[in-house]
């Protein structure tokens, strides 16, 4: 999983072959296909893994053992999505969601996050709006830029 996350985070779904992933993981492509029947299933498994990482990070940042909507909603999303590779897998997943297996994994990821937080509809919309904007800011590296537009977007 680690090798696949690193490869696909940088080169995206369409830009990475299963041979690239197998090579990075130090396994044969045949063995990779024994683990995952195709690249879509591999990528869906990565999205599911990253969804779990995201949920665990939200709990750790909020310092709660079980979901406390107020604690999770008040935590810093940038701290939650601190692993850039996880962020990029989720961003690439959104873009590759046209593929049926990947689309289902992305929808399941969002469902897990909504169920975990368990806040009101309005609170959840605001949290996800801020989180998705945060994803874009981090994905394009704007967090390293000191400019008025970045300060506006970061709030």
PDB file of C-alpha atoms in Angstrom:
ATOM      1  CA  UNK A   1       0.000   0.000   0.000  1.00  0.00           C
ATOM      2  CA  UNK A   2       2.769   2.442   0.918  1.00  0.00           C
ATOM      3  CA  UNK A   3       4.576   2.004  -2.377  1.00  0.00           C
ATOM      4  CA  UNK A   4       1.335   2.291  -4.348  1.00  0.00           C
ATOM      5  CA  UNK A   5       0.326   5.441  -2.472  1.00  0.00           C
ATOM      6  CA  UNK A   6       3.684   7.064  -3.172  1.00  0.00           C
ATOM      7  CA  UNK A   7       3.611   6.159  -6.879  1.00  0.00           C
ATOM      8  CA  UNK A   8      -0.003   7.061  -7.540  1.00  0.00           C
ATOM      9  CA  UNK A   9       0.098  10.239  -5.449  1.00  0.00           C
ATOM     10  CA  UNK A  10       2.784  11.638  -7.715  1.00  0.00           C
ATOM     11  CA  UNK A  11       1.835  10.214 -11.099  1.00  0.00           C
ATOM     12  CA  UNK A  12      -1.967   9.820 -10.674  1.00  0.00           C
ATOM     13  CA  UNK A  13      -4.226   6.974 -11.703  1.00  0.00           C
ATOM     14  CA  UNK A  14      -3.790   7.261 -15.461  1.00  0.00           C
ATOM     15  CA  UNK A  15      -0.077   8.075 -15.247  1.00  0.00           C
ATOM     16  CA  UNK A  16       0.934   5.010 -13.239  1.00  0.00           C
ATOM     17  CA  UNK A  17       1.023   1.451 -14.492  1.00  0.00           C
ATOM     18  CA  UNK A  18       0.656  -1.643 -12.361  1.00  0.00           C
ATOM     19  CA  UNK A  19       4.216  -2.478 -13.410  1.00  0.00           C
ATOM     20  CA  UNK A  20       5.350   0.843 -11.854  1.00  0.00           C
ATOM     21  CA  UNK A  21       3.563  -0.018  -8.601  1.00  0.00           C
ATOM     22  CA  UNK A  22       4.893  -3.570  -8.497  1.00  0.00           C
ATOM     23  CA  UNK A  23       8.430  -2.373  -9.144  1.00  0.00           C
ATOM     24  CA  UNK A  24       8.186   0.282  -6.399  1.00  0.00           C
ATOM     25  CA  UNK A  25       6.822  -2.333  -3.978  1.00  0.00           C
ATOM     26  CA  UNK A  26       9.582  -4.791  -4.847  1.00  0.00           C
ATOM     27  CA  UNK A  27       7.133  -7.444  -6.047  1.00  0.00           C
ATOM     28  CA  UNK A  28       6.251  -8.932  -9.406  1.00  0.00           C
ATOM     29  CA  UNK A  29       3.373  -7.611 -11.424  1.00  0.00           C
ATOM     30  CA  UNK A  30       1.873 -11.113 -11.292  1.00  0.00           C
ATOM     31  CA  UNK A  31       1.876 -11.038  -7.496  1.00  0.00           C
ATOM     32  CA  UNK A  32       0.268  -7.592  -7.538  1.00  0.00           C
ATOM     33  CA  UNK A  33      -2.516  -9.065  -9.690  1.00  0.00           C
ATOM     34  CA  UNK A  34      -2.958 -11.868  -7.147  1.00  0.00           C
ATOM     35  CA  UNK A  35      -3.604  -9.172  -4.529  1.00  0.00           C
ATOM     36  CA  UNK A  36      -5.763  -6.923  -6.728  1.00  0.00           C
ATOM     37  CA  UNK A  37      -7.558  -8.158  -9.851  1.00  0.00           C
ATOM     38  CA  UNK A  38      -6.944  -4.898 -11.720  1.00  0.00           C
ATOM     39  CA  UNK A  39      -5.683  -1.346 -11.345  1.00  0.00           C
ATOM     40  CA  UNK A  40      -9.160  -0.020 -10.529  1.00  0.00           C
ATOM     41  CA  UNK A  41      -9.435  -2.382  -7.547  1.00  0.00           C
ATOM     42  CA  UNK A  42      -5.955  -1.421  -6.378  1.00  0.00           C
ATOM     43  CA  UNK A  43      -6.818   2.269  -6.545  1.00  0.00           C
ATOM     44  CA  UNK A  44     -10.166   1.684  -4.815  1.00  0.00           C
ATOM     45  CA  UNK A  45      -8.313  -0.113  -2.004  1.00  0.00           C
ATOM     46  CA  UNK A  46      -5.954   2.855  -1.720  1.00  0.00           C
ATOM     47  CA  UNK A  47      -8.894   5.250  -1.439  1.00  0.00           C
ATOM     48  CA  UNK A  48     -10.417   3.076   1.278  1.00  0.00           C
ATOM     49  CA  UNK A  49      -7.087   2.994   3.109  1.00  0.00           C
ATOM     50  CA  UNK A  50      -6.698   6.776   2.824  1.00  0.00           C
ATOM     51  CA  UNK A  51     -10.275   7.226   4.036  1.00  0.00           C
ATOM     52  CA  UNK A  52      -9.372   5.295   7.188  1.00  0.00           C
ATOM     53  CA  UNK A  53      -6.180   7.332   7.602  1.00  0.00           C
ATOM     54  CA  UNK A  54      -8.208  10.532   7.267  1.00  0.00           C
ATOM     55  CA  UNK A  55     -10.753   9.407   9.857  1.00  0.00           C
ATOM     56  CA  UNK A  56      -8.006   8.359  12.297  1.00  0.00           C
ATOM     57  CA  UNK A  57      -6.202  11.668  11.778  1.00  0.00           C
ATOM     58  CA  UNK A  58      -9.398  13.615  12.448  1.00  0.00           C
ATOM     59  CA  UNK A  59      -9.862  11.710  15.705  1.00  0.00           C
ATOM     60  CA  UNK A  60      -6.235  12.295  16.720  1.00  0.00           C
ATOM     61  CA  UNK A  61      -6.311  16.011  15.916  1.00  0.00           C
ATOM     62  CA  UNK A  62      -9.632  16.412  17.723  1.00  0.00           C
ATOM     63  CA  UNK A  63      -8.210  14.305  20.581  1.00  0.00           C
ATOM     64  CA  UNK A  64     -11.295  12.101  20.812  1.00  0.00           C
ATOM     65  CA  UNK A  65     -11.602   8.331  20.952  1.00  0.00           C
ATOM     66  CA  UNK A  66     -15.043   8.355  19.328  1.00  0.00           C
ATOM     67  CA  UNK A  67     -16.636  10.948  17.101  1.00  0.00           C
ATOM     68  CA  UNK A  68     -17.395  14.218  18.856  1.00  0.00           C
ATOM     69  CA  UNK A  69     -18.795  16.484  16.137  1.00  0.00           C
ATOM     70  CA  UNK A  70     -17.802  19.712  17.877  1.00  0.00           C
ATOM     71  CA  UNK A  71     -14.230  18.536  18.473  1.00  0.00           C
ATOM     72  CA  UNK A  72     -13.782  17.272  14.921  1.00  0.00           C
ATOM     73  CA  UNK A  73     -15.419  20.317  13.350  1.00  0.00           C
ATOM     74  CA  UNK A  74     -13.277  22.727  15.348  1.00  0.00           C
ATOM     75  CA  UNK A  75      -9.987  20.973  14.556  1.00  0.00           C
ATOM     76  CA  UNK A  76      -7.607  22.249  11.906  1.00  0.00           C
ATOM     77  CA  UNK A  77      -8.213  20.435   8.624  1.00  0.00           C
ATOM     78  CA  UNK A  78      -4.629  21.106   7.559  1.00  0.00           C
ATOM     79  CA  UNK A  79      -3.527  19.041  10.564  1.00  0.00           C
ATOM     80  CA  UNK A  80      -5.965  16.288   9.595  1.00  0.00           C
ATOM     81  CA  UNK A  81      -4.665  16.086   6.020  1.00  0.00           C
ATOM     82  CA  UNK A  82      -1.011  16.427   6.963  1.00  0.00           C
ATOM     83  CA  UNK A  83       0.125  13.549   4.722  1.00  0.00           C
ATOM     84  CA  UNK A  84       0.392  15.026   1.227  1.00  0.00           C
ATOM     85  CA  UNK A  85       0.364  11.586  -0.406  1.00  0.00           C
ATOM     86  CA  UNK A  86      -2.979  10.763   1.244  1.00  0.00           C
ATOM     87  CA  UNK A  87      -4.315  14.110   0.067  1.00  0.00           C
ATOM     88  CA  UNK A  88      -3.172  13.489  -3.494  1.00  0.00           C
ATOM     89  CA  UNK A  89      -4.684   9.975  -3.606  1.00  0.00           C
ATOM     90  CA  UNK A  90      -8.012  11.439  -2.522  1.00  0.00           C
ATOM     91  CA  UNK A  91      -7.738  14.274  -5.058  1.00  0.00           C
ATOM     92  CA  UNK A  92      -6.834  11.835  -7.854  1.00  0.00           C
ATOM     93  CA  UNK A  93      -9.715   9.634  -6.698  1.00  0.00           C
ATOM     94  CA  UNK A  94     -12.152  12.493  -7.209  1.00  0.00           C
ATOM     95  CA  UNK A  95     -10.810  12.947 -10.726  1.00  0.00           C
ATOM     96  CA  UNK A  96     -10.903   9.222 -11.560  1.00  0.00           C
ATOM     97  CA  UNK A  97     -14.386   8.703 -10.060  1.00  0.00           C
ATOM     98  CA  UNK A  98     -15.776   8.256 -13.570  1.00  0.00           C
ATOM     99  CA  UNK A  99     -14.393   4.699 -13.349  1.00  0.00           C
ATOM    100  CA  UNK A 100     -17.193   2.703 -11.651  1.00  0.00           C
ATOM    101  CA  UNK A 101     -15.098   0.903  -9.017  1.00  0.00           C
ATOM    102  CA  UNK A 102     -13.189   4.069  -8.140  1.00  0.00           C
ATOM    103  CA  UNK A 103     -16.349   6.168  -8.070  1.00  0.00           C
ATOM    104  CA  UNK A 104     -17.904   3.765  -5.576  1.00  0.00           C
ATOM    105  CA  UNK A 105     -14.768   3.914  -3.396  1.00  0.00           C
ATOM    106  CA  UNK A 106     -14.797   7.730  -3.448  1.00  0.00           C
ATOM    107  CA  UNK A 107     -18.486   7.847  -2.525  1.00  0.00           C
ATOM    108  CA  UNK A 108     -17.865   5.357   0.296  1.00  0.00           C
ATOM    109  CA  UNK A 109     -14.993   7.564   1.525  1.00  0.00           C
ATOM    110  CA  UNK A 110     -17.255  10.602   1.758  1.00  0.00           C
ATOM    111  CA  UNK A 111     -19.999   8.538   3.405  1.00  0.00           C
ATOM    112  CA  UNK A 112     -17.559   7.259   6.049  1.00  0.00           C
ATOM    113  CA  UNK A 113     -16.391  10.775   6.846  1.00  0.00           C
ATOM    114  CA  UNK A 114     -19.959  12.106   7.117  1.00  0.00           C
ATOM    115  CA  UNK A 115     -21.032   9.188   9.315  1.00  0.00           C
ATOM    116  CA  UNK A 116     -17.943   9.513  11.496  1.00  0.00           C
ATOM    117  CA  UNK A 117     -18.416  13.212  12.194  1.00  0.00           C
ATOM    118  CA  UNK A 118     -22.166  12.893  12.696  1.00  0.00           C
ATOM    119  CA  UNK A 119     -22.897  16.638  12.804  1.00  0.00           C
ATOM    120  CA  UNK A 120     -25.894  18.512  11.407  1.00  0.00           C
ATOM    121  CA  UNK A 121     -26.316  18.822   7.653  1.00  0.00           C
ATOM    122  CA  UNK A 122     -25.297  22.496   7.708  1.00  0.00           C
ATOM    123  CA  UNK A 123     -22.217  21.819   9.819  1.00  0.00           C
ATOM    124  CA  UNK A 124     -21.174  18.973   7.546  1.00  0.00           C
ATOM    125  CA  UNK A 125     -21.616  21.060   4.383  1.00  0.00           C
ATOM    126  CA  UNK A 126     -19.466  23.824   5.874  1.00  0.00           C
ATOM    127  CA  UNK A 127     -16.813  21.351   7.067  1.00  0.00           C
ATOM    128  CA  UNK A 128     -16.599  19.678   3.665  1.00  0.00           C
ATOM    129  CA  UNK A 129     -16.629  22.993   1.805  1.00  0.00           C
ATOM    130  CA  UNK A 130     -13.709  24.194   3.924  1.00  0.00           C
ATOM    131  CA  UNK A 131     -11.967  20.813   3.654  1.00  0.00           C
ATOM    132  CA  UNK A 132     -12.277  20.658  -0.132  1.00  0.00           C
ATOM    133  CA  UNK A 133     -10.970  24.198  -0.445  1.00  0.00           C
ATOM    134  CA  UNK A 134      -8.146  23.197   1.912  1.00  0.00           C
ATOM    135  CA  UNK A 135      -7.383  20.220  -0.340  1.00  0.00           C
ATOM    136  CA  UNK A 136      -6.979  22.492  -3.344  1.00  0.00           C
ATOM    137  CA  UNK A 137      -4.798  24.984  -1.431  1.00  0.00           C
ATOM    138  CA  UNK A 138      -2.526  22.174  -0.239  1.00  0.00           C
ATOM    139  CA  UNK A 139      -2.512  20.247  -3.531  1.00  0.00           C
ATOM    140  CA  UNK A 140      -1.324  23.256  -5.528  1.00  0.00           C
ATOM    141  CA  UNK A 141       1.269  24.173  -2.903  1.00  0.00           C
ATOM    142  CA  UNK A 142      -0.389  27.491  -2.039  1.00  0.00           C
ATOM    143  CA  UNK A 143       0.316  26.796   1.637  1.00  0.00           C
ATOM    144  CA  UNK A 144       3.937  27.717   0.874  1.00  0.00           C
ATOM    145  CA  UNK A 145       3.027  31.046  -0.740  1.00  0.00           C
ATOM    146  CA  UNK A 146       2.648  34.286   1.168  1.00  0.00           C
ATOM    147  CA  UNK A 147       0.203  36.250  -0.952  1.00  0.00           C
ATOM    148  CA  UNK A 148      -3.111  38.000  -0.311  1.00  0.00           C
ATOM    149  CA  UNK A 149      -5.116  35.497  -2.369  1.00  0.00           C
ATOM    150  CA  UNK A 150      -3.683  32.599  -0.352  1.00  0.00           C
ATOM    151  CA  UNK A 151      -4.463  34.293   2.966  1.00  0.00           C
ATOM    152  CA  UNK A 152      -8.010  34.856   1.711  1.00  0.00           C
ATOM    153  CA  UNK A 153      -8.472  31.215   0.794  1.00  0.00           C
ATOM    154  CA  UNK A 154      -6.853  29.898   3.970  1.00  0.00           C
ATOM    155  CA  UNK A 155      -9.074  32.117   6.147  1.00  0.00           C
TER     156      UNK A 155
END
